[in-house]
Coordinates of C-alpha atoms and ligand atoms in Angstrom, one line a residue:
M292 CA 110.1 28.4 -52.6
K293 CA 110.9 31.8 -50.3
I294 CA 109.9 35.7 -50.6
D295 CA 111.5 38.8 -50.6
N296 CA 111.0 41.9 -48.6
N297 CA 109.8 43.3 -52.3
G298 CA 107.6 40.6 -52.7
T299 CA 109.0 38.4 -55.5
I300 CA 109.0 35.5 -55.8
F301 CA 112.0 32.9 -55.6
F302 CA 112.4 28.9 -56.3
D303 CA 116.1 28.5 -54.7
G304 CA 118.5 31.0 -56.0
V305 CA 115.9 32.0 -59.1
S306 CA 113.1 33.8 -59.9
A307 CA 109.7 33.0 -60.2
S308 CA 110.0 35.8 -63.6
E309 CA 113.2 34.2 -64.5
I310 CA 111.0 30.9 -64.9
A311 CA 108.3 31.6 -65.9
D312 CA 110.2 34.0 -69.4
S313 CA 112.7 30.9 -69.8
Y314 CA 110.3 28.5 -69.9
G315 CA 106.1 29.6 -69.9
T316 CA 103.9 28.6 -67.6
P317 CA 102.1 26.5 -66.2
T318 CA 104.8 24.9 -64.9
Y319 CA 105.8 23.0 -61.9
V320 CA 108.7 24.4 -60.2
Y321 CA 111.1 22.3 -58.0
E322 CA 113.6 22.8 -55.9
E323 CA 117.2 19.7 -55.4
N324 CA 118.6 21.7 -52.9
Q325 CA 114.9 20.7 -50.4
I326 CA 113.8 17.8 -51.3
R327 CA 118.0 16.7 -50.5
E328 CA 117.3 18.5 -46.9
N329 CA 113.4 17.2 -46.7
F330 CA 115.3 13.8 -46.5
R331 CA 118.2 13.9 -44.5
R332 CA 116.5 15.9 -42.0
A333 CA 113.6 12.7 -42.3
R334 CA 117.0 10.0 -42.4
D335 CA 118.6 11.1 -39.9
A336 CA 116.0 11.5 -37.3
F337 CA 114.6 7.3 -37.8
R338 CA 118.8 6.6 -37.8
K339 CA 120.4 8.2 -35.2
R340 CA 117.0 5.7 -33.2
Y341 CA 117.0 2.7 -35.3
E342 CA 120.9 1.9 -37.4
D343 CA 119.6 -0.2 -39.6
F344 CA 117.1 2.1 -41.5
R345 CA 116.3 2.9 -44.9
F346 CA 114.0 4.6 -47.3
F347 CA 112.0 3.9 -50.8
Y348 CA 110.6 6.3 -52.6
A349 CA 107.4 6.6 -53.7
I350 CA 107.7 7.5 -57.4
K351 CA 103.7 7.9 -57.9
A352 CA 103.9 11.2 -55.9
C353 CA 106.3 13.2 -58.4
N354 CA 107.4 10.6 -61.2
N355 CA 110.2 13.2 -63.2
P356 CA 113.1 10.8 -63.1
A357 CA 115.5 13.6 -62.6
I358 CA 113.7 14.2 -59.2
A359 CA 113.5 10.2 -58.7
R360 CA 118.1 10.6 -58.8
I361 CA 118.6 13.2 -56.8
L362 CA 116.3 10.3 -54.0
K363 CA 118.3 7.4 -55.4
Q364 CA 122.0 9.5 -54.5
E365 CA 120.2 9.7 -51.6
G366 CA 120.3 6.7 -50.8
A367 CA 116.6 5.6 -51.0
G368 CA 114.8 2.4 -52.9
I369 CA 112.2 2.8 -55.4
D370 CA 107.9 2.1 -54.2
A371 CA 106.5 1.7 -57.2
A372 CA 102.5 0.7 -57.9
S373 CA 102.9 -0.5 -62.1
V374 CA 104.4 -2.4 -64.0
N375 CA 105.5 0.9 -65.9
E376 CA 106.6 2.5 -62.4
I377 CA 109.3 -0.3 -62.5
L378 CA 110.3 0.0 -65.8
L379 CA 111.5 3.7 -64.8
A380 CA 113.0 3.3 -61.4
Q381 CA 115.0 0.6 -63.8
K382 CA 115.6 3.4 -65.8
I383 CA 116.9 5.2 -63.6
G384 CA 119.4 2.6 -63.0
L385 CA 117.7 0.5 -59.8
G386 CA 116.8 -2.8 -59.2
G387 CA 116.1 -6.4 -57.2
E388 CA 115.7 -5.6 -53.7
D389 CA 116.0 -1.9 -54.6
I390 CA 112.8 -2.1 -55.5
M391 CA 109.4 -2.4 -54.2
F392 CA 106.6 -3.4 -56.2
S393 CA 103.0 -2.9 -54.0
G394 CA 100.3 -3.0 -56.8
N395 CA 96.9 -3.7 -56.2
Y396 CA 94.5 -5.6 -57.5
L397 CA 97.0 -7.2 -60.0
S398 CA 96.3 -8.2 -63.3
D399 CA 98.1 -11.9 -63.9
D400 CA 100.4 -9.5 -66.7
D401 CA 101.1 -7.3 -63.6
I402 CA 102.0 -10.5 -62.1
K403 CA 104.1 -12.1 -64.1
Q404 CA 106.2 -9.1 -65.3
G405 CA 106.2 -7.9 -61.4
L406 CA 107.5 -11.4 -61.4
E407 CA 109.9 -11.1 -64.1
S408 CA 111.3 -8.3 -63.0
G409 CA 112.8 -9.5 -60.3
V410 CA 111.9 -6.7 -57.6
I411 CA 110.6 -7.1 -54.4
F412 CA 107.4 -8.3 -54.9
N413 CA 104.6 -7.0 -52.4
L414 CA 101.6 -8.7 -52.0
D415 CA 97.4 -6.4 -51.8
D416 CA 96.2 -9.7 -50.3
I417 CA 96.7 -13.7 -49.5
S418 CA 93.9 -14.3 -52.7
L419 CA 97.2 -13.2 -54.8
L420 CA 100.1 -15.9 -53.8
P421 CA 98.0 -18.9 -56.1
R422 CA 98.3 -16.6 -58.7
V423 CA 102.1 -15.6 -58.2
L424 CA 102.6 -19.4 -57.2
N425 CA 101.6 -20.6 -61.2
Y426 CA 105.0 -18.5 -61.8
G427 CA 106.8 -19.8 -59.3
V428 CA 107.5 -19.8 -56.0
P429 CA 109.9 -16.2 -54.9
E430 CA 112.5 -16.3 -52.7
L431 CA 111.6 -13.2 -51.3
L432 CA 107.6 -12.4 -50.4
S433 CA 106.0 -9.4 -48.4
F434 CA 102.2 -8.4 -47.7
R435 CA 100.4 -5.7 -47.5
V436 CA 98.9 -5.9 -44.2
N437 CA 95.9 -3.7 -43.1
P438 CA 96.6 -3.1 -39.7
G439 CA 93.0 -2.3 -39.4
Y440 CA 93.3 1.1 -38.5
G441 CA 93.8 4.0 -41.2
R442 CA 93.8 7.9 -41.0
S443 CA 94.8 11.0 -43.6
N444 CA 95.3 14.9 -43.2
V445 CA 93.7 14.6 -47.1
G446 CA 89.8 13.1 -45.4
E447 CA 88.5 9.8 -46.3
F448 CA 90.0 10.1 -50.3
V449 CA 93.4 8.9 -49.0
T450 CA 92.4 6.7 -45.7
N451 CA 94.9 3.6 -47.0
A452 CA 93.6 1.2 -43.9
G453 CA 91.1 -0.2 -41.8
P454 CA 87.3 -1.1 -42.3
K455 CA 86.6 0.8 -45.8
A456 CA 90.0 0.7 -47.3
K457 CA 90.7 -1.3 -50.9
F458 CA 93.9 -2.3 -49.8
G459 CA 96.4 -4.6 -47.7
V460 CA 95.8 -8.3 -46.0
H461 CA 92.9 -8.1 -43.8
P462 CA 94.4 -8.8 -40.3
D463 CA 93.1 -11.8 -40.0
H464 CA 94.2 -13.0 -42.3
V465 CA 98.4 -11.7 -42.3
L466 CA 98.7 -14.9 -40.0
E467 CA 97.4 -17.7 -42.8
A468 CA 99.0 -15.4 -45.9
Y469 CA 102.4 -15.8 -44.2
R470 CA 102.1 -19.2 -43.9
Q471 CA 100.4 -20.5 -47.0
A472 CA 103.7 -18.1 -48.3
R473 CA 106.3 -20.5 -45.9
D474 CA 105.1 -23.3 -46.8
A475 CA 105.0 -23.0 -50.7
G476 CA 108.1 -23.0 -49.8
V477 CA 109.0 -19.4 -50.0
K478 CA 112.2 -18.9 -47.9
R479 CA 112.8 -15.0 -47.2
F480 CA 109.9 -12.9 -45.6
G481 CA 109.3 -8.8 -45.8
A482 CA 106.6 -6.9 -44.5
H483 CA 104.5 -3.9 -45.3
M484 CA 101.4 -1.7 -44.7
M485 CA 100.5 1.9 -46.0
P486 CA 98.3 2.8 -43.8
G487 CA 97.6 7.0 -44.8
S488 CA 98.7 9.6 -46.2
C489 CA 99.4 13.2 -45.2
I490 CA 100.5 13.2 -41.1
T491 CA 101.3 15.8 -39.3
D492 CA 100.1 13.9 -35.3
P493 CA 104.0 11.6 -34.5
E494 CA 101.7 10.0 -32.1
Y495 CA 99.9 8.0 -35.0
F496 CA 102.9 6.1 -36.1
G497 CA 104.3 5.4 -32.8
Y498 CA 100.4 3.6 -32.2
I499 CA 100.0 2.3 -36.3
T500 CA 103.8 0.1 -35.9
E501 CA 101.9 -1.2 -32.8
L502 CA 99.3 -2.1 -35.1
L503 CA 101.3 -3.6 -37.6
M504 CA 104.4 -5.2 -35.0
D505 CA 101.1 -6.7 -33.1
L506 CA 100.1 -8.5 -35.9
L507 CA 103.8 -9.9 -37.8
G508 CA 104.9 -10.5 -34.1
Q509 CA 102.2 -12.8 -33.8
A510 CA 103.3 -14.1 -37.2
G511 CA 106.9 -15.1 -36.5
R512 CA 106.3 -16.8 -33.0
D513 CA 103.9 -18.6 -34.1
L514 CA 105.4 -19.7 -37.6
G515 CA 108.9 -19.2 -36.9
I516 CA 110.2 -17.3 -39.6
H517 CA 112.1 -13.8 -39.8
F518 CA 111.5 -10.7 -41.0
E519 CA 114.0 -9.4 -43.2
F520 CA 112.4 -5.7 -43.5
I521 CA 108.7 -3.8 -42.1
D522 CA 108.2 -1.3 -43.8
L523 CA 105.8 1.1 -41.9
G524 CA 104.9 2.9 -45.7
G525 CA 104.6 6.5 -46.8
G526 CA 102.5 8.9 -44.3
L527 CA 104.8 11.5 -43.1
G528 CA 102.7 14.6 -43.9
I529 CA 103.5 18.3 -44.2
P530 CA 101.0 21.4 -43.0
Y531 CA 99.0 23.1 -46.3
D532 CA 97.9 25.8 -44.4
P533 CA 100.2 28.3 -43.2
D534 CA 98.5 28.3 -40.1
E535 CA 99.3 24.1 -39.7
Q536 CA 102.4 23.5 -37.5
P537 CA 104.6 21.1 -39.4
L538 CA 105.2 17.0 -38.0
D539 CA 107.5 16.8 -36.0
I540 CA 109.7 14.3 -37.3
E541 CA 112.2 14.0 -34.6
A542 CA 108.9 13.1 -32.4
A543 CA 107.3 10.5 -35.3
A544 CA 110.7 8.8 -35.6
D545 CA 111.4 8.3 -31.6
N546 CA 107.4 7.3 -31.3
V547 CA 108.5 4.8 -33.8
A548 CA 111.5 3.6 -33.0
N549 CA 110.4 2.9 -29.5
V550 CA 107.8 1.0 -30.9
F551 CA 109.3 -1.2 -33.4
K552 CA 112.7 -1.8 -30.5
K553 CA 109.6 -3.0 -27.7
K554 CA 107.8 -5.6 -29.7
L555 CA 110.5 -6.5 -31.9
K556 CA 112.2 -7.9 -27.8
E557 CA 108.7 -8.4 -26.7
Y558 CA 107.9 -11.4 -29.5
N559 CA 111.0 -12.6 -29.2
L560 CA 111.6 -11.5 -33.4
E561 CA 115.2 -10.5 -35.1
P562 CA 116.3 -7.3 -35.4
P563 CA 114.8 -6.1 -39.5
T564 CA 115.5 -3.8 -41.9
L565 CA 113.4 -0.5 -40.7
M566 CA 112.0 0.7 -43.5
M567 CA 110.0 3.8 -44.9
E568 CA 108.4 5.1 -48.3
P569 CA 107.4 8.8 -48.5
A570 CA 106.4 10.5 -51.1
R571 CA 104.7 13.7 -50.2
Y572 CA 107.4 15.0 -47.3
F573 CA 110.5 14.5 -49.7
V574 CA 108.8 16.7 -52.6
G575 CA 105.4 18.2 -51.8
E576 CA 107.3 21.1 -50.2
A577 CA 110.0 21.2 -53.0
G578 CA 107.7 21.6 -55.6
S579 CA 105.5 24.8 -56.6
L580 CA 103.3 25.4 -59.5
L581 CA 103.9 28.9 -61.3
G582 CA 100.8 29.8 -63.3
R583 CA 99.7 33.4 -64.9
V584 CA 97.3 35.9 -65.0
H585 CA 95.2 35.9 -68.1
S586 CA 91.4 37.4 -67.8
I587 CA 89.7 38.8 -64.9
K588 CA 85.9 39.2 -65.0
H589 CA 84.1 41.7 -63.0
S590 CA 80.2 39.7 -62.6
Y591 CA 78.8 37.6 -59.5
K592 CA 81.8 38.1 -58.4
E593 CA 85.7 39.5 -59.4
I594 CA 87.3 35.9 -60.7
I595 CA 90.6 36.1 -61.3
G596 CA 90.8 33.9 -64.5
T597 CA 94.7 32.5 -64.7
D598 CA 96.4 28.7 -66.9
I599 CA 96.2 26.6 -63.0
G600 CA 93.1 24.6 -63.9
M601 CA 92.0 20.9 -62.5
N602 CA 93.9 20.4 -65.2
V603 CA 97.1 21.1 -64.1
M604 CA 96.1 20.3 -60.2
A605 CA 94.2 18.0 -59.6
R606 CA 94.2 18.0 -55.6
P607 CA 92.0 21.0 -54.8
V608 CA 89.2 19.8 -57.4
M609 CA 89.6 15.9 -56.1
Y610 CA 89.8 16.0 -53.1
D611 CA 88.6 19.6 -51.6
A612 CA 92.5 19.5 -50.5
Y613 CA 94.1 23.7 -49.7
H614 CA 96.8 25.0 -51.4
H615 CA 98.2 28.4 -50.3
I616 CA 98.8 31.1 -53.3
Y617 CA 101.0 34.2 -53.7
V618 CA 100.6 36.2 -56.5
D619 CA 105.0 37.6 -57.8
G620 CA 105.4 41.4 -56.1
R621 CA 102.4 41.5 -54.9
E622 CA 102.3 40.0 -51.4
N623 CA 102.8 43.2 -49.4
E624 CA 99.5 44.8 -50.8
E625 CA 96.6 44.5 -48.7
K626 CA 94.9 41.2 -49.1
R627 CA 90.5 41.3 -50.3
P628 CA 88.5 37.8 -51.4
L629 CA 88.9 37.0 -54.8
G630 CA 88.4 33.8 -57.0
M631 CA 90.5 32.5 -58.8
C632 CA 90.2 29.5 -61.6
G633 CA 91.4 27.9 -64.7
Q634 CA 90.2 27.6 -68.6
I635 CA 88.2 24.3 -68.5
C636 CA 84.6 24.3 -69.3
E637 CA 84.0 23.4 -66.1
N638 CA 82.8 25.1 -62.9
S639 CA 84.3 22.3 -60.3
D640 CA 87.7 24.3 -62.3
F641 CA 87.1 27.8 -60.2
W642 CA 88.6 26.2 -57.7
V643 CA 89.4 29.2 -55.5
K644 CA 86.1 31.0 -53.5
D645 CA 86.4 34.5 -51.2
R646 CA 90.3 34.2 -50.4
P647 CA 92.3 37.2 -49.5
L648 CA 94.8 37.2 -52.8
P649 CA 96.6 41.1 -53.4
E650 CA 94.3 43.2 -54.5
G651 CA 96.2 44.3 -57.3
T652 CA 96.5 41.5 -58.3
D653 CA 96.2 41.9 -62.0
I654 CA 96.9 40.7 -65.8
G655 CA 100.3 39.7 -66.4
D656 CA 100.7 38.2 -62.8
L657 CA 102.4 35.2 -62.2
V658 CA 100.6 33.3 -59.6
V659 CA 102.6 30.6 -57.4
V660 CA 100.5 27.4 -56.0
E661 CA 103.1 25.9 -53.4
N662 CA 103.5 22.5 -51.8
A663 CA 102.5 21.5 -55.4
G664 CA 105.8 18.8 -55.8
A665 CA 103.7 16.3 -54.3
Y666 CA 100.7 14.4 -56.6
G667 CA 101.2 17.6 -59.0
Y668 CA 102.0 17.0 -62.2
V669 CA 101.5 13.1 -62.2
M670 CA 97.4 13.4 -61.5
S671 CA 97.7 16.2 -64.4
F672 CA 94.9 15.7 -67.5
Q673 CA 94.6 16.4 -71.0
Y674 CA 91.0 17.8 -70.5
N675 CA 89.4 20.1 -72.6
G676 CA 92.5 20.3 -75.6
R677 CA 95.1 21.5 -72.6
L678 CA 98.4 20.2 -71.9
R679 CA 100.7 18.7 -69.3
P680 CA 102.9 21.5 -68.0
A681 CA 106.1 21.3 -68.0
E682 CA 109.0 20.8 -65.5
V683 CA 111.6 22.3 -64.1
L684 CA 114.2 21.8 -62.0
V685 CA 116.1 24.7 -59.5
K686 CA 119.7 24.8 -57.8
G687 CA 121.6 27.2 -56.8
N688 CA 121.1 29.5 -59.4
E689 CA 120.7 26.9 -61.9
H690 CA 117.1 25.9 -63.5
F691 CA 117.1 22.8 -66.3
L692 CA 114.0 21.6 -68.2
I693 CA 113.6 18.6 -66.6
R694 CA 110.1 17.6 -69.4
E695 CA 109.1 19.1 -72.2
R696 CA 105.8 21.4 -72.3
E697 CA 103.5 18.5 -74.3
K698 CA 102.9 20.1 -77.6
F699 CA 99.9 19.4 -79.5
E700 CA 100.8 16.2 -81.5
A701 CA 100.3 14.5 -77.6
L702 CA 97.0 14.6 -77.9
L703 CA 97.7 12.4 -81.6
E704 CA 99.6 10.4 -80.2
G705 CA 98.8 6.4 -80.4
V706 CA 95.3 8.0 -82.4
H707 CA 94.3 5.4 -85.4
V708 CA 91.1 6.8 -87.8
P709 CA 90.0 3.9 -89.2
D710 CA 89.8 4.4 -92.6
H711 CA 85.4 4.8 -93.6
L712 CA 86.6 7.9 -91.2
T713 CA 88.9 9.3 -93.4
C714 CA 87.6 9.7 -96.9
D715 CA 86.3 13.6 -96.0
G716 CA 82.4 13.7 -96.4
G717 CA 83.5 17.5 -97.9
S718 CA 82.1 20.8 -96.9
F719 CA 79.1 21.2 -94.4
S720 CA 76.5 22.1 -97.4
Q721 CA 77.7 19.0 -99.7
A722 CA 77.5 16.5 -96.3
K723 CA 73.5 18.4 -96.3
E724 CA 72.7 17.4 -99.0
R725 CA 74.0 13.6 -99.5
Y726 CA 71.4 13.7 -96.2
H727 CA 68.5 15.2 -97.5
Ligands
LIG22 N1 103.7 3.7 -50.2 C1 102.3 3.8 -50.7 C2 101.9 1.9 -51.4 C3 101.2 4.5 -51.1 O1 100.7 4.2 -52.0 C4 101.7 5.8 -51.4 C5 101.4 7.1 -51.7 C6 102.9 6.0 -50.3 C7 104.3 5.6 -50.2 C8 103.9 7.3 -49.9 O2 102.7 8.3 -49.5 P1 103.3 9.9 -49.0 O3 104.0 9.2 -47.8 O4 103.0 10.5 -50.2 O5 101.9 10.2 -48.1 N2 97.4 11.6 -54.7 C9 97.0 11.9 -53.0 C10 97.6 10.9 -52.3 C11 97.5 9.2 -52.2 C12 98.8 9.0 -51.5 C13 98.7 7.3 -52.7 N3 99.7 6.3 -52.1 C14 97.1 13.6 -52.8 O6 97.2 14.3 -53.6 O7 97.4 14.0 -51.5

């Protein structure tokens, strides 16, 4: 998004008011050109330092097939967290080794369907191996390694490795995991980790690469196995606070490539495909949430009531995450501390407190939450009978509805009411008579 000199907000070449007039609010808006730019910037940074490099897109961050197709066109595979995400990836025309299944704590059904789908199976624990082998020996197998350390700008909640994390093969079990897989007849191997999300410190990426490579180097050397790919996970961060520095992607790629190549040599490993599977870096900043002010209350504080509640943007309430907010046409005004909330019957929905916002903010104004493209729509929910927002893609001066706003019927989809509850009890007074 950008703001012109008059304070008017644009998504690429389309104004916020045109989107609101066309589709209503709240609406997630994604900028196609920005997604492509983000992808290419990162891909080029890594590829120029290590040619055999590929991105998979973690579809969990924004699962709209139109968005996933943009990344597919750019050459990304898909990282799927569940069987349904595998199906989504297949719907956009990917399959086989272009999809990696990194589920955790899987049921037998998950394992069976995951194997049948023919995608790369990435096991979150050594204990899953015998369960997988019950269905046959996969030709290619990967383990998600917990390298013993993780970190995240989103806070402890999103630290995905180290002693407190629920993910990955314990570092002490890595050698044994690959040994058991090899002895069971697996012929081709890959390796994976995902230690943290939203990191803007380039040093971190070199550090985790070193941790992983020391574990894999040992396994490769002791077991005589070749890793066809090594996937360093996602985690390429974006700044949410306007004062925060963006990730220096060239420095991150430099750190990764230097360590990676050094460790390949040190352990005498045949060079694998180097992979990463970010999501936020591609779609986070390229997506915004557009809402409207519906009501203003002057109480203990002045509270601006919008249709952007925790139900459509859960991150602030779940993780205390910061998202900057702009008011269309008013960014040139003086700011004063205001509160902002959504329409949900929970006080946690009062998610913006004492934030400097344009002083004239008024009913009918459009508000834009920035950096909402990753973990935004996908984490929205129907609490209080509020329906999920629409999703719109913008490209240049064109805009496309890529997901309709949910309709009332969605609240009843799949609902069954047993017969004994459908016979009408009559009016309240009839019911009262019966009761007495
Ligand atoms: N790969 C795996 C296995 C993952 O679990 C994730 C994200 C990614 C890749 C992509 O990570 P990214 O590049 O986007 O950091 N809901 C939280 C983020 C949770 C991250 C979950 N895993 C948030 O709103 O910040």
